Amino acid sequence: QVQLVETGGGLVQAGGSLRLSCAASRNIFSINSMGWYRQAPGKQRELVAVDNIGGSTDYVDSVKGRFTISRDSAKNMLYLQMNSLKPGDTAVYYCNAVDRYFSSWGQGTQVTVSS
């Protein structure tokens, strides 16, 4: 298991940027997959971006070209750089780690984008 704590959310105007951080309680170098999910009010939680062991990444279509996920194993950190934010990006963002025997979630951080 791994404990995850997200920070970096907040209120930003449309077109602005935020960087979310996810601090892990242990080394994340060997974790198969780490990702960011989001859940807007009244909607299901959706995968935003994923970083897979070996370096491959994937993004939901709505954020491609605007968001960048990165993993810093030396610091046990996962990041999500969010640029050109839109009101539709407003949601609670969750960090997730998946490995062979567990799936761990953080408590979430609120991102609000005003028009």
Coordinates of N, CA, C and O in Angstrom, one line a residue:
Q1 N 0.8 -1.2 0.0 CA 0.0 0.0 0.0 C 0.9 1.2 0.0 O 2.0 1.2 0.3
V2 N 0.3 2.4 -0.4 CA 1.0 3.6 -0.4 C -0.1 4.7 0.0 O -1.2 4.7 -0.5
Q3 N 0.3 5.6 0.9 CA -0.6 6.7 1.2 C -0.2 7.9 0.3 O 1.0 8.2 0.0
L4 N -1.3 8.6 -0.2 CA -1.1 9.7 -1.1 C -1.8 11.0 -0.6 O -2.9 10.9 -0.1
V5 N -1.1 12.1 -0.8 CA -1.6 13.4 -0.3 C -1.5 14.4 -1.4 O -0.4 14.7 -1.9
E6 N -2.6 14.9 -1.9 CA -2.6 15.9 -3.0 C -2.6 17.3 -2.4 O -3.2 17.6 -1.4
T7 N -1.9 18.2 -3.1 CA -1.9 19.6 -2.8 C -1.8 20.4 -4.1 O -1.6 19.8 -5.2
G8 N -2.1 21.7 -4.1 CA -2.0 22.5 -5.2 C -3.2 23.0 -5.9 O -3.2 23.8 -6.8
G9 N -4.4 22.5 -5.4 CA -5.6 23.0 -5.9 C -5.9 24.4 -5.6 O -5.2 25.0 -4.7
G10 N -7.0 25.0 -6.1 CA -7.3 26.3 -5.8 C -8.3 26.9 -6.8 O -8.8 26.2 -7.7
L11 N -8.4 28.3 -6.7 CA -9.3 29.0 -7.6 C -8.4 29.7 -8.6 O -7.5 30.4 -8.3
V12 N -8.8 29.6 -9.9 CA -8.0 30.2 -11.0 C -8.9 30.7 -12.1 O -10.0 30.1 -12.3
Q13 N -8.6 31.7 -12.8 CA -9.4 32.2 -13.9 C -9.1 31.4 -15.1 O -8.0 30.8 -15.3
A14 N -10.1 31.3 -16.0 CA -9.9 30.6 -17.2 C -8.7 31.1 -18.0 O -8.5 32.3 -18.0
G15 N -8.0 30.2 -18.5 CA -6.7 30.5 -19.2 C -5.5 30.4 -18.3 O -4.4 30.4 -18.8
G16 N -5.7 30.3 -17.0 CA -4.6 30.2 -16.1 C -4.0 28.8 -15.9 O -4.5 27.9 -16.6
S17 N -3.1 28.7 -15.0 CA -2.4 27.4 -14.8 C -2.4 27.1 -13.3 O -2.4 27.9 -12.4
L18 N -2.3 25.8 -13.1 CA -2.1 25.2 -11.7 C -1.2 24.0 -11.9 O -1.2 23.3 -12.9
R19 N -0.5 23.7 -10.8 CA 0.3 22.5 -10.8 C -0.1 21.7 -9.5 O 0.0 22.2 -8.4
L20 N -0.7 20.5 -9.7 CA -1.1 19.7 -8.6 C 0.1 18.8 -8.3 O 0.8 18.3 -9.2
S21 N 0.3 18.5 -7.0 CA 1.3 17.6 -6.5 C 0.7 16.5 -5.7 O -0.3 16.7 -5.0
C22 N 1.3 15.3 -5.8 CA 0.8 14.2 -5.0 C 2.1 13.6 -4.3 O 3.0 13.1 -5.0
A23 N 2.1 13.6 -3.0 CA 3.2 13.1 -2.2 C 2.8 11.7 -1.8 O 1.8 11.4 -1.2
A24 N 3.8 10.8 -2.1 CA 3.6 9.4 -1.7 C 4.4 9.0 -0.5 O 5.4 9.6 -0.2
S25 N 3.9 8.1 0.3 CA 4.5 7.7 1.6 C 5.7 6.8 1.4 O 6.4 6.6 2.4
R26 N 5.9 6.3 0.2 CA 7.1 5.4 0.0 C 7.5 5.6 -1.5 O 6.9 6.3 -2.3
N27 N 8.6 4.9 -1.8 CA 9.1 4.9 -3.1 C 8.1 4.5 -4.2 O 7.4 3.5 -4.0
I28 N 8.0 5.3 -5.2 CA 7.0 5.0 -6.3 C 7.7 4.6 -7.6 O 7.0 4.4 -8.6
F29 N 9.0 4.3 -7.6 CA 9.7 4.0 -8.8 C 9.1 2.7 -9.5 O 8.9 2.6 -10.7
S30 N 8.7 1.7 -8.6 CA 8.2 0.5 -9.2 C 6.7 0.3 -9.2 O 6.2 -0.8 -9.6
I31 N 6.0 1.3 -8.9 CA 4.5 1.2 -9.0 C 4.1 1.2 -10.4 O 4.5 2.1 -11.2
N32 N 3.3 0.3 -10.8 CA 2.9 0.1 -12.2 C 2.3 1.3 -12.8 O 2.7 1.6 -14.0
S33 N 1.4 1.9 -12.2 CA 0.6 3.0 -12.8 C 0.3 4.0 -11.7 O -0.2 3.7 -10.7
M34 N 0.5 5.3 -12.1 CA 0.0 6.4 -11.2 C -0.7 7.4 -12.1 O -0.3 7.7 -13.2
G35 N -1.8 7.9 -11.5 CA -2.6 8.8 -12.4 C -3.4 9.8 -11.6 O -3.4 9.8 -10.4
W36 N -4.0 10.7 -12.3 CA -4.9 11.7 -11.8 C -6.3 11.5 -12.4 O -6.4 11.3 -13.6
Y37 N -7.2 11.5 -11.4 CA -8.6 11.4 -11.8 C -9.3 12.7 -11.3 O -8.7 13.4 -10.5
R38 N -10.5 13.0 -11.8 CA -11.3 14.1 -11.3 C -12.7 13.7 -11.3 O -13.2 12.9 -12.0
Q39 N -13.4 14.4 -10.4 CA -14.9 14.2 -10.3 C -15.5 15.6 -10.1 O -15.3 16.3 -9.1
A40 N -16.4 15.9 -11.0 CA -17.2 17.1 -11.0 C -18.5 16.8 -10.3 O -18.9 15.7 -10.3
P41 N -19.1 17.8 -9.7 CA -20.4 17.6 -9.1 C -21.4 16.9 -10.0 O -21.6 17.4 -11.2
G42 N -22.1 15.9 -9.6 CA -23.1 15.2 -10.4 C -22.5 14.3 -11.5 O -23.3 13.7 -12.2
K43 N -21.2 14.2 -11.5 CA -20.6 13.4 -12.6 C -19.8 12.2 -12.0 O -19.4 12.3 -10.8
Q44 N -19.5 11.2 -12.8 CA -18.7 10.1 -12.4 C -17.2 10.6 -12.4 O -16.8 11.5 -13.1
R45 N -16.4 9.9 -11.6 CA -15.0 10.1 -11.6 C -14.4 9.6 -12.9 O -14.7 8.6 -13.4
E46 N -13.5 10.5 -13.5 CA -12.9 10.1 -14.8 C -11.4 10.2 -14.7 O -10.9 11.0 -13.9
L47 N -10.8 9.3 -15.5 CA -9.3 9.4 -15.6 C -8.9 10.6 -16.4 O -9.4 10.8 -17.5
V48 N -8.0 11.4 -15.9 CA -7.5 12.5 -16.6 C -6.2 12.2 -17.2 O -6.0 12.5 -18.4
A49 N -5.2 11.6 -16.5 CA -3.9 11.4 -17.0 C -3.3 10.2 -16.3 O -3.6 10.0 -15.1
V50 N -2.5 9.4 -16.9 CA -1.9 8.3 -16.3 C -0.4 8.2 -16.7 O -0.1 8.5 -17.9
D51 N 0.4 7.8 -15.8 CA 1.8 7.6 -16.0 C 2.1 6.1 -15.7 O 2.0 5.7 -14.6
N52 N 2.5 5.4 -16.7 CA 2.8 3.9 -16.5 C 4.3 3.7 -16.4 O 5.1 4.4 -16.9
I53 N 4.6 2.6 -15.6 CA 6.0 2.2 -15.4 C 6.6 2.0 -16.8 O 6.0 1.4 -17.7
G54 N 7.8 2.5 -17.0 CA 8.4 2.5 -18.3 C 8.3 3.8 -19.0 O 9.0 4.0 -20.0
G55 N 7.4 4.7 -18.5 CA 7.4 6.0 -19.0 C 6.3 6.4 -20.0 O 6.2 7.6 -20.3
S56 N 5.4 5.5 -20.3 CA 4.3 5.9 -21.2 C 3.3 6.6 -20.5 O 3.0 6.4 -19.3
T57 N 2.7 7.6 -21.1 CA 1.6 8.4 -20.5 C 0.4 8.4 -21.5 O 0.5 8.2 -22.7
D58 N -0.7 8.7 -20.9 CA -2.0 8.9 -21.7 C -2.9 9.9 -21.0 O -2.8 10.1 -19.8
Y59 N -3.7 10.5 -21.8 CA -4.6 11.6 -21.3 C -6.0 11.5 -21.9 O -6.1 11.0 -23.0
V60 N -6.9 11.9 -21.1 CA -8.3 12.0 -21.7 C -8.2 13.1 -22.8 O -7.5 14.1 -22.7
D61 N -9.0 12.9 -23.8 CA -8.9 13.8 -25.0 C -9.1 15.3 -24.6 O -8.5 16.1 -25.2
S62 N -10.0 15.5 -23.6 CA -10.3 16.9 -23.3 C -9.1 17.7 -22.7 O -9.2 18.9 -22.7
V63 N -8.1 17.0 -22.3 CA -6.9 17.7 -21.7 C -5.7 17.6 -22.5 O -4.6 18.2 -22.1
K64 N -5.7 16.8 -23.6 CA -4.5 16.7 -24.4 C -4.0 18.0 -24.9 O -4.7 18.8 -25.4
G65 N -2.7 18.2 -24.7 CA -2.1 19.5 -25.2 C -2.1 20.5 -24.1 O -1.5 21.6 -24.3
R66 N -2.9 20.3 -23.0 CA -3.0 21.3 -22.0 C -2.4 20.8 -20.6 O -1.8 21.6 -19.9
F67 N -2.5 19.6 -20.4 CA -2.1 19.0 -19.1 C -0.9 18.1 -19.3 O -0.8 17.4 -20.4
T68 N 0.0 18.0 -18.4 CA 1.2 17.2 -18.4 C 1.3 16.5 -17.1 O 1.4 17.1 -16.0
I69 N 1.4 15.1 -17.1 CA 1.7 14.3 -15.9 C 3.1 14.0 -15.9 O 3.8 13.7 -16.9
S70 N 3.7 14.0 -14.7 CA 5.1 13.6 -14.5 C 5.3 12.9 -13.2 O 4.6 13.2 -12.2
R71 N 6.2 12.0 -13.2 CA 6.5 11.3 -11.9 C 8.0 11.5 -11.6 O 8.9 11.3 -12.4
D72 N 8.2 12.0 -10.4 CA 9.6 12.2 -9.8 C 9.8 11.1 -8.8 O 9.5 11.3 -7.6
S73 N 10.4 10.0 -9.2 CA 10.6 8.9 -8.2 C 11.6 9.2 -7.2 O 11.6 8.7 -6.1
A74 N 12.6 10.1 -7.4 CA 13.6 10.5 -6.4 C 12.9 11.2 -5.3 O 13.4 11.1 -4.1
K75 N 11.8 11.9 -5.5 CA 11.1 12.7 -4.5 C 9.8 12.0 -4.1 O 9.1 12.5 -3.2
N76 N 9.5 10.9 -4.7 CA 8.2 10.2 -4.4 C 7.0 11.1 -4.6 O 6.1 11.2 -3.9
M77 N 7.1 11.8 -5.8 CA 6.1 12.8 -6.1 C 5.5 12.5 -7.5 O 6.2 12.1 -8.4
L78 N 4.2 12.8 -7.6 CA 3.5 12.8 -8.9 C 2.9 14.2 -9.1 O 2.4 14.8 -8.2
Y79 N 3.0 14.7 -10.3 CA 2.6 16.0 -10.6 C 1.6 16.0 -11.8 O 1.6 15.1 -12.6
L80 N 0.8 17.1 -11.8 CA -0.1 17.3 -12.9 C 0.0 18.8 -13.2 O -0.5 19.6 -12.4
Q81 N 0.7 19.2 -14.3 CA 0.8 20.6 -14.7 C -0.5 20.9 -15.6 O -0.6 20.2 -16.6
M82 N -1.2 21.8 -15.2 CA -2.5 22.1 -15.9 C -2.4 23.6 -16.5 O -2.3 24.5 -15.7
N83 N -2.4 23.7 -17.8 CA -2.3 25.0 -18.5 C -3.6 25.2 -19.2 O -4.4 24.3 -19.5
S84 N -3.9 26.5 -19.6 CA -5.0 26.9 -20.4 C -6.3 26.3 -19.8 O -7.1 25.7 -20.4
L85 N -6.4 26.5 -18.5 CA -7.6 25.9 -17.8 C -8.9 26.5 -18.2 O -9.0 27.7 -18.6
K86 N -9.9 25.6 -18.2 CA -11.3 26.0 -18.6 C -12.2 25.7 -17.5 O -12.0 24.9 -16.6
P87 N -13.4 26.4 -17.5 CA -14.4 26.1 -16.5 C -14.8 24.7 -16.4 O -15.1 24.2 -15.3
G88 N -14.7 24.0 -17.5 CA -15.1 22.6 -17.5 C -14.1 21.7 -16.8 O -14.3 20.5 -16.6
D89 N -12.9 22.2 -16.4 CA -11.9 21.5 -15.7 C -12.2 21.5 -14.2 O -11.5 20.9 -13.4
T90 N -13.2 22.3 -13.8 CA -13.6 22.4 -12.4 C -14.0 21.0 -11.8 O -14.9 20.4 -12.4
A91 N -13.3 20.6 -10.8 CA -13.6 19.3 -10.2 C -12.7 19.1 -9.0 O -11.8 19.9 -8.7
V92 N -13.0 18.0 -8.2 CA -12.0 17.5 -7.3 C -11.1 16.6 -8.0 O -11.5 15.6 -8.7
Y93 N -9.8 16.8 -7.8 CA -8.8 16.0 -8.5 C -8.1 15.0 -7.5 O -7.7 15.4 -6.4
Y94 N -8.0 13.7 -7.9 CA -7.5 12.7 -7.0 C -6.3 12.0 -7.6 O -6.2 11.8 -8.8
C95 N -5.3 11.8 -6.8 CA -4.2 11.0 -7.1 C -4.4 9.5 -6.9 O -5.1 9.2 -5.9
N96 N -3.9 8.7 -7.8 CA -4.2 7.2 -7.7 C -2.9 6.5 -8.0 O -2.1 6.9 -8.9
A97 N -2.7 5.4 -7.3 CA -1.6 4.5 -7.5 C -2.1 3.1 -7.6 O -2.8 2.6 -6.7
V98 N -1.7 2.4 -8.7 CA -2.2 1.0 -8.9 C -1.0 0.1 -9.1 O -0.1 0.4 -9.9
D99 N -1.0 -1.0 -8.3 CA 0.1 -2.0 -8.5 C -0.6 -3.3 -8.4 O -1.8 -3.4 -8.3
R100 N 0.2 -4.4 -8.4 CA -0.4 -5.7 -8.5 C -1.3 -6.0 -7.4 O -2.4 -6.7 -7.6
Y101 N -1.0 -5.5 -6.2 CA -1.8 -5.9 -5.0 C -2.6 -4.8 -4.4 O -3.2 -5.0 -3.3
F102 N -2.6 -3.6 -4.9 CA -3.3 -2.5 -4.3 C -3.7 -1.4 -5.3 O -3.1 -1.3 -6.4
S103 N -4.7 -0.7 -4.9 CA -5.0 0.6 -5.6 C -5.3 1.6 -4.5 O -6.2 1.4 -3.6
S104 N -4.5 2.7 -4.5 CA -4.6 3.6 -3.4 C -5.0 5.0 -4.0 O -4.7 5.4 -5.1
W105 N -5.8 5.7 -3.1 CA -6.3 7.0 -3.5 C -5.9 8.1 -2.5 O -5.8 7.8 -1.3
G106 N -5.7 9.3 -2.9 CA -5.6 10.4 -2.0 C -6.9 11.0 -1.6 O -8.0 10.5 -2.1
Q107 N -6.9 12.0 -0.8 CA -8.2 12.6 -0.4 C -8.8 13.6 -1.3 O -10.0 14.0 -1.2
G108 N -8.0 14.0 -2.3 CA -8.5 14.9 -3.3 C -8.2 16.4 -3.0 O -8.0 16.8 -1.9
T109 N -8.1 17.2 -4.1 CA -7.9 18.6 -4.0 C -8.8 19.3 -5.0 O -8.9 18.9 -6.1
Q110 N -9.4 20.4 -4.5 CA -10.4 21.1 -5.3 C -9.8 22.0 -6.3 O -8.9 22.8 -5.9
V111 N -10.2 21.9 -7.6 CA -9.8 22.9 -8.6 C -11.0 23.6 -9.1 O -11.9 22.9 -9.5
T112 N -11.0 24.9 -9.0 CA -12.2 25.7 -9.5 C -11.7 26.7 -10.5 O -10.8 27.5 -10.2
V113 N -12.2 26.7 -11.7 CA -11.8 27.6 -12.8 C -13.0 28.5 -13.1 O -14.1 28.0 -13.5
S114 N -12.8 29.8 -12.9 CA -13.8 30.8 -13.1 C -13.8 31.3 -14.5 O -12.7 31.4 -15.1
S115 N -14.9 31.7 -15.0 CA -15.0 32.2 -16.4 C -14.8 33.7 -16.5 O -14.8 34.4 -15.5

